[in-house]
PDB file of C-alpha atoms in Angstrom:
ATOM      1  CA  UNK A1098       0.000   0.000   0.000  1.00 47.00           C
ATOM      2  CA  UNK A1099       1.138   3.569  -0.632  1.00 47.00           C
ATOM      3  CA  UNK A1100       3.001   5.521   2.043  1.00 62.00           C
ATOM      4  CA  UNK A1101       4.686   8.909   2.002  1.00 71.00           C
ATOM      5  CA  UNK A1102       7.741  10.792   3.254  1.00 69.00           C
ATOM      6  CA  UNK A1103       8.205  14.447   4.151  1.00 72.00           C
ATOM      7  CA  UNK A1104      10.510  15.994   1.544  1.00 73.00           C
ATOM      8  CA  UNK A1105      12.043  18.841   3.541  1.00 84.00           C
ATOM      9  CA  UNK A1106      13.381  19.799   6.963  1.00 90.00           C
ATOM     10  CA  UNK A1107      10.472  22.151   7.645  1.00 93.00           C
ATOM     11  CA  UNK A1108       7.041  21.460   6.183  1.00 91.00           C
ATOM     12  CA  UNK A1109       3.580  22.983   6.406  1.00 87.00           C
ATOM     13  CA  UNK A1110       1.919  24.457   8.277  1.00 90.00           C
ATOM     14  CA  UNK A1111      -0.761  21.785   8.035  1.00 86.00           C
ATOM     15  CA  UNK A1112      -4.070  21.283   9.796  1.00 87.00           C
ATOM     16  CA  UNK A1113      -3.349  18.440  12.196  1.00 81.00           C
ATOM     17  CA  UNK A1114      -6.231  16.366  13.522  1.00 73.00           C
ATOM     18  CA  UNK A1115      -4.611  16.426  16.967  1.00 76.00           C
ATOM     19  CA  UNK A1116      -2.429  19.550  17.131  1.00 85.00           C
ATOM     20  CA  UNK A1117      -4.240  22.294  15.252  1.00 86.00           C
ATOM     21  CA  UNK A1118      -2.265  24.431  12.785  1.00 91.00           C
ATOM     22  CA  UNK A1119       1.091  22.709  12.950  1.00 93.00           C
ATOM     23  CA  UNK A1120       4.465  23.562  11.439  1.00 95.00           C
ATOM     24  CA  UNK A1121       6.362  20.307  11.042  1.00 93.00           C
ATOM     25  CA  UNK A1122      10.071  19.719  11.553  1.00 95.00           C
ATOM     26  CA  UNK A1123      11.772  16.638  10.093  1.00 94.00           C
ATOM     27  CA  UNK A1124      15.193  15.868  11.584  1.00 94.00           C
ATOM     28  CA  UNK A1125      15.611  12.821   9.357  1.00 90.00           C
ATOM     29  CA  UNK A1126      16.466  12.231   5.677  1.00 84.00           C
ATOM     30  CA  UNK A1127      13.976  13.300   3.020  1.00 78.00           C
ATOM     31  CA  UNK A1128      14.437  10.146   0.963  1.00 77.00           C
ATOM     32  CA  UNK A1129      13.995   7.397   3.537  1.00 80.00           C
ATOM     33  CA  UNK A1130      12.554   6.585   6.937  1.00 83.00           C
ATOM     34  CA  UNK A1131      15.017   6.297   9.839  1.00 88.00           C
ATOM     35  CA  UNK A1132      13.625   4.693  12.971  1.00 91.00           C
ATOM     36  CA  UNK A1133      14.351   2.095  15.625  1.00 92.00           C
ATOM     37  CA  UNK A1134      10.760   0.886  15.276  1.00 91.00           C
ATOM     38  CA  UNK A1135       9.178  -0.707  12.223  1.00 92.00           C
ATOM     39  CA  UNK A1136       5.508  -0.209  13.076  1.00 91.00           C
ATOM     40  CA  UNK A1137       3.104  -2.111  10.880  1.00 91.00           C
ATOM     41  CA  UNK A1138       0.892   0.982  10.616  1.00 91.00           C
ATOM     42  CA  UNK A1139       3.528   3.662   9.931  1.00 85.00           C
ATOM     43  CA  UNK A1140       2.503   6.141   7.240  1.00 84.00           C
ATOM     44  CA  UNK A1141       6.188   6.560   6.283  1.00 78.00           C
ATOM     45  CA  UNK A1142       6.490   2.902   5.297  1.00 70.00           C
ATOM     46  CA  UNK A1143       9.008   0.300   6.392  1.00 77.00           C
ATOM     47  CA  UNK A1144      12.348   1.052   8.034  1.00 74.00           C
ATOM     48  CA  UNK A1145      14.789  -0.165   5.371  1.00 73.00           C
ATOM     49  CA  UNK A1146      18.075   1.624   6.050  1.00 64.00           C
ATOM     50  CA  UNK A1147      20.255   0.962   9.126  1.00 66.00           C
ATOM     51  CA  UNK A1148      20.316   3.932  11.477  1.00 67.00           C
ATOM     52  CA  UNK A1149      24.115   4.060  11.416  1.00 66.00           C
ATOM     53  CA  UNK A1150      24.237   4.571   7.637  1.00 64.00           C
ATOM     54  CA  UNK A1151      21.667   7.381   7.474  1.00 72.00           C
ATOM     55  CA  UNK A1152      22.784  10.900   6.553  1.00 79.00           C
ATOM     56  CA  UNK A1153      20.802  13.332   8.700  1.00 87.00           C
ATOM     57  CA  UNK A1154      20.383  17.076   8.058  1.00 87.00           C
ATOM     58  CA  UNK A1155      23.035  18.979   9.968  1.00 91.00           C
ATOM     59  CA  UNK A1156      22.384  21.325  12.869  1.00 93.00           C
ATOM     60  CA  UNK A1157      23.070  24.535  10.907  1.00 93.00           C
ATOM     61  CA  UNK A1158      20.725  23.514   8.094  1.00 92.00           C
ATOM     62  CA  UNK A1159      17.935  22.833  10.553  1.00 94.00           C
ATOM     63  CA  UNK A1160      18.465  26.124  12.407  1.00 94.00           C
ATOM     64  CA  UNK A1161      18.503  28.134   9.182  1.00 95.00           C
ATOM     65  CA  UNK A1162      15.468  26.411   7.683  1.00 95.00           C
ATOM     66  CA  UNK A1163      13.382  26.853  10.831  1.00 96.00           C
ATOM     67  CA  UNK A1164      14.417  30.477  11.350  1.00 96.00           C
ATOM     68  CA  UNK A1165      13.644  31.426   7.738  1.00 96.00           C
ATOM     69  CA  UNK A1166      10.286  29.673   7.772  1.00 96.00           C
ATOM     70  CA  UNK A1167       9.132  31.154  11.071  1.00 97.00           C
ATOM     71  CA  UNK A1168      10.272  34.640  10.047  1.00 97.00           C
ATOM     72  CA  UNK A1169       8.390  34.362   6.746  1.00 96.00           C
ATOM     73  CA  UNK A1170       5.203  33.034   8.318  1.00 96.00           C
ATOM     74  CA  UNK A1171       5.301  35.707  11.002  1.00 95.00           C
ATOM     75  CA  UNK A1172       5.646  38.440   8.366  1.00 95.00           C
ATOM     76  CA  UNK A1173       2.582  37.031   6.600  1.00 94.00           C
ATOM     77  CA  UNK A1174       0.620  36.869   9.876  1.00 93.00           C
ATOM     78  CA  UNK A1175       0.140  33.126   9.418  1.00 93.00           C
ATOM     79  CA  UNK A1176      -1.219  31.613  12.646  1.00 94.00           C
ATOM     80  CA  UNK A1177       0.634  28.628  14.124  1.00 95.00           C
ATOM     81  CA  UNK A1178      -0.620  26.606  17.065  1.00 95.00           C
ATOM     82  CA  UNK A1179       2.254  24.161  17.229  1.00 96.00           C
ATOM     83  CA  UNK A1180       5.830  23.561  16.070  1.00 97.00           C
ATOM     84  CA  UNK A1181       5.899  19.790  15.809  1.00 96.00           C
ATOM     85  CA  UNK A1182       8.883  17.462  15.581  1.00 96.00           C
ATOM     86  CA  UNK A1183       7.755  14.352  13.740  1.00 89.00           C
ATOM     87  CA  UNK A1184       8.865  13.598  10.184  1.00 83.00           C
ATOM     88  CA  UNK A1185      10.327  10.474   8.620  1.00 87.00           C
ATOM     89  CA  UNK A1186      10.936   8.323  11.682  1.00 89.00           C
ATOM     90  CA  UNK A1187      12.123   8.905  15.244  1.00 95.00           C
ATOM     91  CA  UNK A1188      13.246  12.527  15.835  1.00 96.00           C
ATOM     92  CA  UNK A1189      15.244  11.805  19.004  1.00 96.00           C
ATOM     93  CA  UNK A1190      17.724   9.774  16.942  1.00 95.00           C
ATOM     94  CA  UNK A1191      19.294  13.017  15.717  1.00 95.00           C
ATOM     95  CA  UNK A1192      22.626  13.450  17.564  1.00 94.00           C
ATOM     96  CA  UNK A1193      21.916  17.145  18.231  1.00 95.00           C
ATOM     97  CA  UNK A1194      18.310  16.703  19.283  1.00 97.00           C
ATOM     98  CA  UNK A1195      18.748  18.513  22.595  1.00 96.00           C
ATOM     99  CA  UNK A1196      20.469  21.525  20.998  1.00 96.00           C
ATOM    100  CA  UNK A1197      17.833  21.678  18.275  1.00 97.00           C
ATOM    101  CA  UNK A1198      15.062  21.769  20.867  1.00 98.00           C
ATOM    102  CA  UNK A1199      16.814  24.564  22.788  1.00 96.00           C
ATOM    103  CA  UNK A1200      17.192  26.628  19.615  1.00 97.00           C
ATOM    104  CA  UNK A1201      13.589  25.976  18.604  1.00 97.00           C
ATOM    105  CA  UNK A1202      12.323  27.264  21.934  1.00 98.00           C
ATOM    106  CA  UNK A1203      14.296  30.491  21.389  1.00 97.00           C
ATOM    107  CA  UNK A1204      12.848  30.907  17.892  1.00 97.00           C
ATOM    108  CA  UNK A1205       9.357  30.155  19.171  1.00 97.00           C
ATOM    109  CA  UNK A1206       9.702  32.865  21.812  1.00 97.00           C
ATOM    110  CA  UNK A1207      10.933  35.311  19.171  1.00 97.00           C
ATOM    111  CA  UNK A1208       8.375  34.732  16.429  1.00 97.00           C
ATOM    112  CA  UNK A1209       5.395  32.896  17.944  1.00 96.00           C
ATOM    113  CA  UNK A1210       5.452  33.285  21.745  1.00 96.00           C
ATOM    114  CA  UNK A1211       1.896  31.977  22.076  1.00 96.00           C
ATOM    115  CA  UNK A1212       2.485  28.771  20.129  1.00 96.00           C
ATOM    116  CA  UNK A1213       3.593  25.434  21.587  1.00 97.00           C
ATOM    117  CA  UNK A1214       6.447  23.059  20.794  1.00 97.00           C
ATOM    118  CA  UNK A1215       5.604  19.365  20.422  1.00 97.00           C
ATOM    119  CA  UNK A1216       7.619  16.205  19.899  1.00 97.00           C
ATOM    120  CA  UNK A1217       6.078  12.944  18.711  1.00 96.00           C
ATOM    121  CA  UNK A1218       8.403  10.182  19.869  1.00 97.00           C
ATOM    122  CA  UNK A1219       8.279   6.403  20.176  1.00 96.00           C
ATOM    123  CA  UNK A1220       9.667   6.656  23.753  1.00 96.00           C
ATOM    124  CA  UNK A1221      12.697   4.450  23.095  1.00 95.00           C
ATOM    125  CA  UNK A1222      15.339   7.104  23.798  1.00 95.00           C
ATOM    126  CA  UNK A1223      13.965   8.684  26.954  1.00 97.00           C
ATOM    127  CA  UNK A1224      16.488   6.917  29.177  1.00 95.00           C
ATOM    128  CA  UNK A1225      19.137   9.181  27.592  1.00 96.00           C
ATOM    129  CA  UNK A1226      19.577  12.104  29.998  1.00 96.00           C
ATOM    130  CA  UNK A1227      20.064  14.817  27.339  1.00 97.00           C
ATOM    131  CA  UNK A1228      17.000  13.685  25.433  1.00 97.00           C
ATOM    132  CA  UNK A1229      14.948  13.362  28.593  1.00 97.00           C
ATOM    133  CA  UNK A1230      15.910  16.899  29.690  1.00 97.00           C
ATOM    134  CA  UNK A1231      15.079  18.318  26.256  1.00 98.00           C
ATOM    135  CA  UNK A1232      11.666  16.640  26.249  1.00 98.00           C
ATOM    136  CA  UNK A1233      11.070  17.970  29.734  1.00 97.00           C
ATOM    137  CA  UNK A1234      11.384  21.550  28.438  1.00 97.00           C
ATOM    138  CA  UNK A1235       8.751  21.396  25.702  1.00 97.00           C
ATOM    139  CA  UNK A1236       5.007  21.958  25.906  1.00 96.00           C
ATOM    140  CA  UNK A1237       3.685  18.776  24.281  1.00 96.00           C
ATOM    141  CA  UNK A1238       5.873  15.792  25.193  1.00 98.00           C
ATOM    142  CA  UNK A1239       3.886  13.174  23.273  1.00 97.00           C
ATOM    143  CA  UNK A1240       5.275   9.689  23.853  1.00 98.00           C
ATOM    144  CA  UNK A1241       4.075   6.452  22.313  1.00 97.00           C
ATOM    145  CA  UNK A1242       2.581   3.621  24.346  1.00 98.00           C
ATOM    146  CA  UNK A1243       0.609   1.376  21.983  1.00 97.00           C
ATOM    147  CA  UNK A1244       0.580  -1.482  24.474  1.00 97.00           C
ATOM    148  CA  UNK A1245       2.152  -2.631  27.739  1.00 97.00           C
ATOM    149  CA  UNK A1246       2.049  -6.282  26.685  1.00 96.00           C
ATOM    150  CA  UNK A1247       5.467  -7.433  25.496  1.00 94.00           C
ATOM    151  CA  UNK A1248       4.191  -9.700  22.736  1.00 94.00           C
ATOM    152  CA  UNK A1249       1.861  -7.015  21.377  1.00 96.00           C
ATOM    153  CA  UNK A1250       4.634  -4.422  21.270  1.00 96.00           C
ATOM    154  CA  UNK A1251       6.808  -6.866  19.335  1.00 94.00           C
ATOM    155  CA  UNK A1252       4.099  -7.422  16.713  1.00 94.00           C
ATOM    156  CA  UNK A1253       2.792  -3.855  16.345  1.00 95.00           C
ATOM    157  CA  UNK A1254       5.968  -1.793  16.754  1.00 95.00           C
ATOM    158  CA  UNK A1255       8.607  -4.285  15.539  1.00 91.00           C
ATOM    159  CA  UNK A1256      11.376  -2.660  17.657  1.00 93.00           C
ATOM    160  CA  UNK A1257      15.003  -2.999  16.582  1.00 87.00           C
ATOM    161  CA  UNK A1258      15.917  -3.688  20.204  1.00 90.00           C
ATOM    162  CA  UNK A1259      13.612  -5.529  22.600  1.00 91.00           C
ATOM    163  CA  UNK A1260      11.628  -3.205  24.836  1.00 93.00           C
ATOM    164  CA  UNK A1261      11.881  -3.641  28.598  1.00 94.00           C
ATOM    165  CA  UNK A1262       8.314  -2.663  29.504  1.00 95.00           C
ATOM    166  CA  UNK A1263       9.014  -2.110  33.203  1.00 95.00           C
ATOM    167  CA  UNK A1264      11.969   0.154  32.399  1.00 96.00           C
ATOM    168  CA  UNK A1265       9.932   2.024  29.795  1.00 96.00           C
ATOM    169  CA  UNK A1266       7.156   2.748  32.280  1.00 97.00           C
ATOM    170  CA  UNK A1267       9.688   3.833  34.884  1.00 96.00           C
ATOM    171  CA  UNK A1268      11.270   6.258  32.403  1.00 97.00           C
ATOM    172  CA  UNK A1269       7.898   7.635  31.321  1.00 97.00           C
ATOM    173  CA  UNK A1270       6.882   8.259  34.922  1.00 96.00           C
ATOM    174  CA  UNK A1271       9.744  10.734  35.398  1.00 96.00           C
ATOM    175  CA  UNK A1272       8.144  13.397  33.182  1.00 97.00           C
ATOM    176  CA  UNK A1273       5.964  16.159  34.628  1.00 95.00           C
ATOM    177  CA  UNK A1274       4.792  17.134  31.123  1.00 97.00           C
ATOM    178  CA  UNK A1275       4.014  13.634  29.868  1.00 98.00           C
ATOM    179  CA  UNK A1276       1.382  13.053  27.209  1.00 98.00           C
ATOM    180  CA  UNK A1277       0.678   9.522  26.012  1.00 98.00           C
ATOM    181  CA  UNK A1278      -0.283   8.670  22.449  1.00 97.00           C
ATOM    182  CA  UNK A1279      -1.770   5.269  21.657  1.00 98.00           C
ATOM    183  CA  UNK A1280      -2.847   4.027  18.257  1.00 97.00           C
ATOM    184  CA  UNK A1281      -5.497   1.321  18.351  1.00 97.00           C
ATOM    185  CA  UNK A1282      -5.721  -1.127  15.474  1.00 96.00           C
ATOM    186  CA  UNK A1283      -6.735  -4.621  14.472  1.00 96.00           C
ATOM    187  CA  UNK A1284      -5.611  -7.096  11.864  1.00 92.00           C
ATOM    188  CA  UNK A1285      -2.869  -9.571  11.189  1.00 89.00           C
ATOM    189  CA  UNK A1286       0.818  -9.483  10.313  1.00 88.00           C
ATOM    190  CA  UNK A1287       2.890 -12.514   9.291  1.00 87.00           C
ATOM    191  CA  UNK A1288       0.205 -14.854  10.619  1.00 85.00           C
ATOM    192  CA  UNK A1289       0.198 -13.066  13.981  1.00 90.00           C
ATOM    193  CA  UNK A1290      -3.111 -11.511  15.108  1.00 92.00           C
ATOM    194  CA  UNK A1291      -3.104  -7.850  16.074  1.00 93.00           C
ATOM    195  CA  UNK A1292      -5.653  -6.309  18.415  1.00 96.00           C
ATOM    196  CA  UNK A1293      -4.747  -3.911  21.210  1.00 97.00           C
ATOM    197  CA  UNK A1294      -8.427  -3.183  21.948  1.00 97.00           C
ATOM    198  CA  UNK A1295      -9.181  -6.425  23.820  1.00 97.00           C
ATOM    199  CA  UNK A1296     -10.365  -6.194  27.419  1.00 96.00           C
ATOM    200  CA  UNK A1297      -7.060  -7.578  28.691  1.00 97.00           C
ATOM    201  CA  UNK A1298      -4.963  -5.166  26.618  1.00 97.00           C
ATOM    202  CA  UNK A1299      -7.007  -2.131  27.579  1.00 98.00           C
ATOM    203  CA  UNK A1300      -7.125  -3.005  31.296  1.00 98.00           C
ATOM    204  CA  UNK A1301      -3.350  -3.416  31.487  1.00 98.00           C
ATOM    205  CA  UNK A1302      -2.885  -0.176  29.537  1.00 98.00           C
ATOM    206  CA  UNK A1303      -5.254   1.632  31.917  1.00 98.00           C
ATOM    207  CA  UNK A1304      -3.357   0.299  34.937  1.00 97.00           C
ATOM    208  CA  UNK A1305      -0.161   1.751  33.457  1.00 98.00           C
ATOM    209  CA  UNK A1306      -1.861   5.093  32.831  1.00 98.00           C
ATOM    210  CA  UNK A1307      -2.939   5.273  36.465  1.00 97.00           C
ATOM    211  CA  UNK A1308       0.704   4.991  37.497  1.00 96.00           C
ATOM    212  CA  UNK A1309       2.013   7.384  34.835  1.00 98.00           C
ATOM    213  CA  UNK A1310      -0.648  10.069  35.412  1.00 97.00           C
ATOM    214  CA  UNK A1311      -0.082  11.853  32.071  1.00 98.00           C
ATOM    215  CA  UNK A1312      -1.401  15.351  31.441  1.00 97.00           C
ATOM    216  CA  UNK A1313      -3.269  14.045  28.400  1.00 97.00           C
ATOM    217  CA  UNK A1314      -3.939  10.719  26.706  1.00 98.00           C
ATOM    218  CA  UNK A1315      -4.277  10.879  22.925  1.00 97.00           C
ATOM    219  CA  UNK A1316      -5.991   7.877  21.385  1.00 97.00           C
ATOM    220  CA  UNK A1317      -6.398   7.509  17.662  1.00 94.00           C
ATOM    221  CA  UNK A1318      -6.436   4.996  14.852  1.00 94.00           C
ATOM    222  CA  UNK A1319      -5.149   4.526  11.316  1.00 88.00           C
ATOM    223  CA  UNK A1320      -6.080   7.281   8.892  1.00 81.00           C
ATOM    224  CA  UNK A1321      -3.659   6.703   6.009  1.00 76.00           C
ATOM    225  CA  UNK A1322      -2.290   3.729   4.102  1.00 73.00           C
ATOM    226  CA  UNK A1323      -0.101   1.298   6.029  1.00 74.00           C
ATOM    227  CA  UNK A1324       2.953  -0.686   4.915  1.00 65.00           C
ATOM    228  CA  UNK A1325       1.578  -3.873   6.444  1.00 70.00           C
ATOM    229  CA  UNK A1326      -1.308  -5.576   4.677  1.00 79.00           C
ATOM    230  CA  UNK A1327      -4.386  -6.677   6.614  1.00 89.00           C
ATOM    231  CA  UNK A1328      -3.967  -3.815   9.104  1.00 89.00           C
ATOM    232  CA  UNK A1329      -7.244  -2.064   9.898  1.00 93.00           C
ATOM    233  CA  UNK A1330      -8.465   0.986  11.822  1.00 93.00           C
ATOM    234  CA  UNK A1331     -10.718   0.783  14.856  1.00 94.00           C
ATOM    235  CA  UNK A1332     -14.224   2.206  14.698  1.00 95.00           C
ATOM    236  CA  UNK A1333     -14.650   5.651  16.202  1.00 95.00           C
ATOM    237  CA  UNK A1334     -17.330   4.272  18.537  1.00 96.00           C
ATOM    238  CA  UNK A1335     -14.770   1.838  19.985  1.00 96.00           C
ATOM    239  CA  UNK A1336     -12.272   4.641  20.525  1.00 97.00           C
ATOM    240  CA  UNK A1337     -14.879   6.605  22.443  1.00 97.00           C
ATOM    241  CA  UNK A1338     -15.637   3.565  24.612  1.00 97.00           C
ATOM    242  CA  UNK A1339     -11.941   3.317  25.475  1.00 97.00           C
ATOM    243  CA  UNK A1340     -11.816   7.074  26.060  1.00 98.00           C
ATOM    244  CA  UNK A1341     -14.677   6.790  28.545  1.00 97.00           C
ATOM    245  CA  UNK A1342     -12.618   4.288  30.534  1.00 98.00           C
ATOM    246  CA  UNK A1343      -9.706   6.731  30.571  1.00 98.00           C
ATOM    247  CA  UNK A1344     -12.009   9.468  31.860  1.00 98.00           C
ATOM    248  CA  UNK A1345     -13.235   7.164  34.636  1.00 97.00           C
ATOM    249  CA  UNK A1346      -9.702   6.897  36.041  1.00 97.00           C
ATOM    250  CA  UNK A1347      -9.530  10.695  36.158  1.00 97.00           C
ATOM    251  CA  UNK A1348      -7.400  11.502  33.119  1.00 98.00           C
ATOM    252  CA  UNK A1349      -7.963  13.896  30.242  1.00 97.00           C
ATOM    253  CA  UNK A1350      -8.272  12.199  26.866  1.00 97.00           C
ATOM    254  CA  UNK A1351      -8.619  13.226  23.237  1.00 95.00           C
ATOM    255  CA  UNK A1352      -9.962  11.042  20.432  1.00 94.00           C
ATOM    256  CA  UNK A1353      -9.051  11.170  16.742  1.00 87.00           C
ATOM    257  CA  UNK A1354     -10.736   8.801  14.307  1.00 69.00           C
TER     258      UNK A1354
END
């Protein structure tokens, strides 16, 4: 099935279903996805190139591109709700991620002081102190938690390195500005069933959320084509049923179909 890549360092602004008018920042190559996950639902396609061989945009290029874009948009009175780090894979893999975040916050304060800075991350690098500190300084620290069941994580996210779920939850709990994003889906991949909406999955996920106490839980489902065949979105009505359970444990939740 068709997937797409972002073709520049800075893209948009676009109308995001979760983040409003969002200016995107891609810290990864324009011609391939670079990630330590290989999620069956990823809109950027499969992870094909080893992380070590990827050529990432350098720090100066990113600074210049973001400064020029924000200056231009500000001159045109273009509203921006969010500056969002997402792009073609996992943004925290960039070796200068922490410095880039610091510079972005300065540019935000200069050009769009009322906008927010967001990072969409798969949570795998939050044990790194520099990355953790950088994420702690932003407004929307949106970290992935598609499941807390080891076998389900292996099937859905296809991590390069096995995830230690207990360690992951411990690392997530350290953030005061934590937001959790969870994509719910159903289907099958390589003869393995996929369904993180079962009662058991959801109850274990809810138990983790109680411990993590995030500022916001974002639940959503597939909207675009996926690299894996036989991967299907969850009905909006099901998402709202799950959202109601999140509300019952006292947490704020947003739903995107």
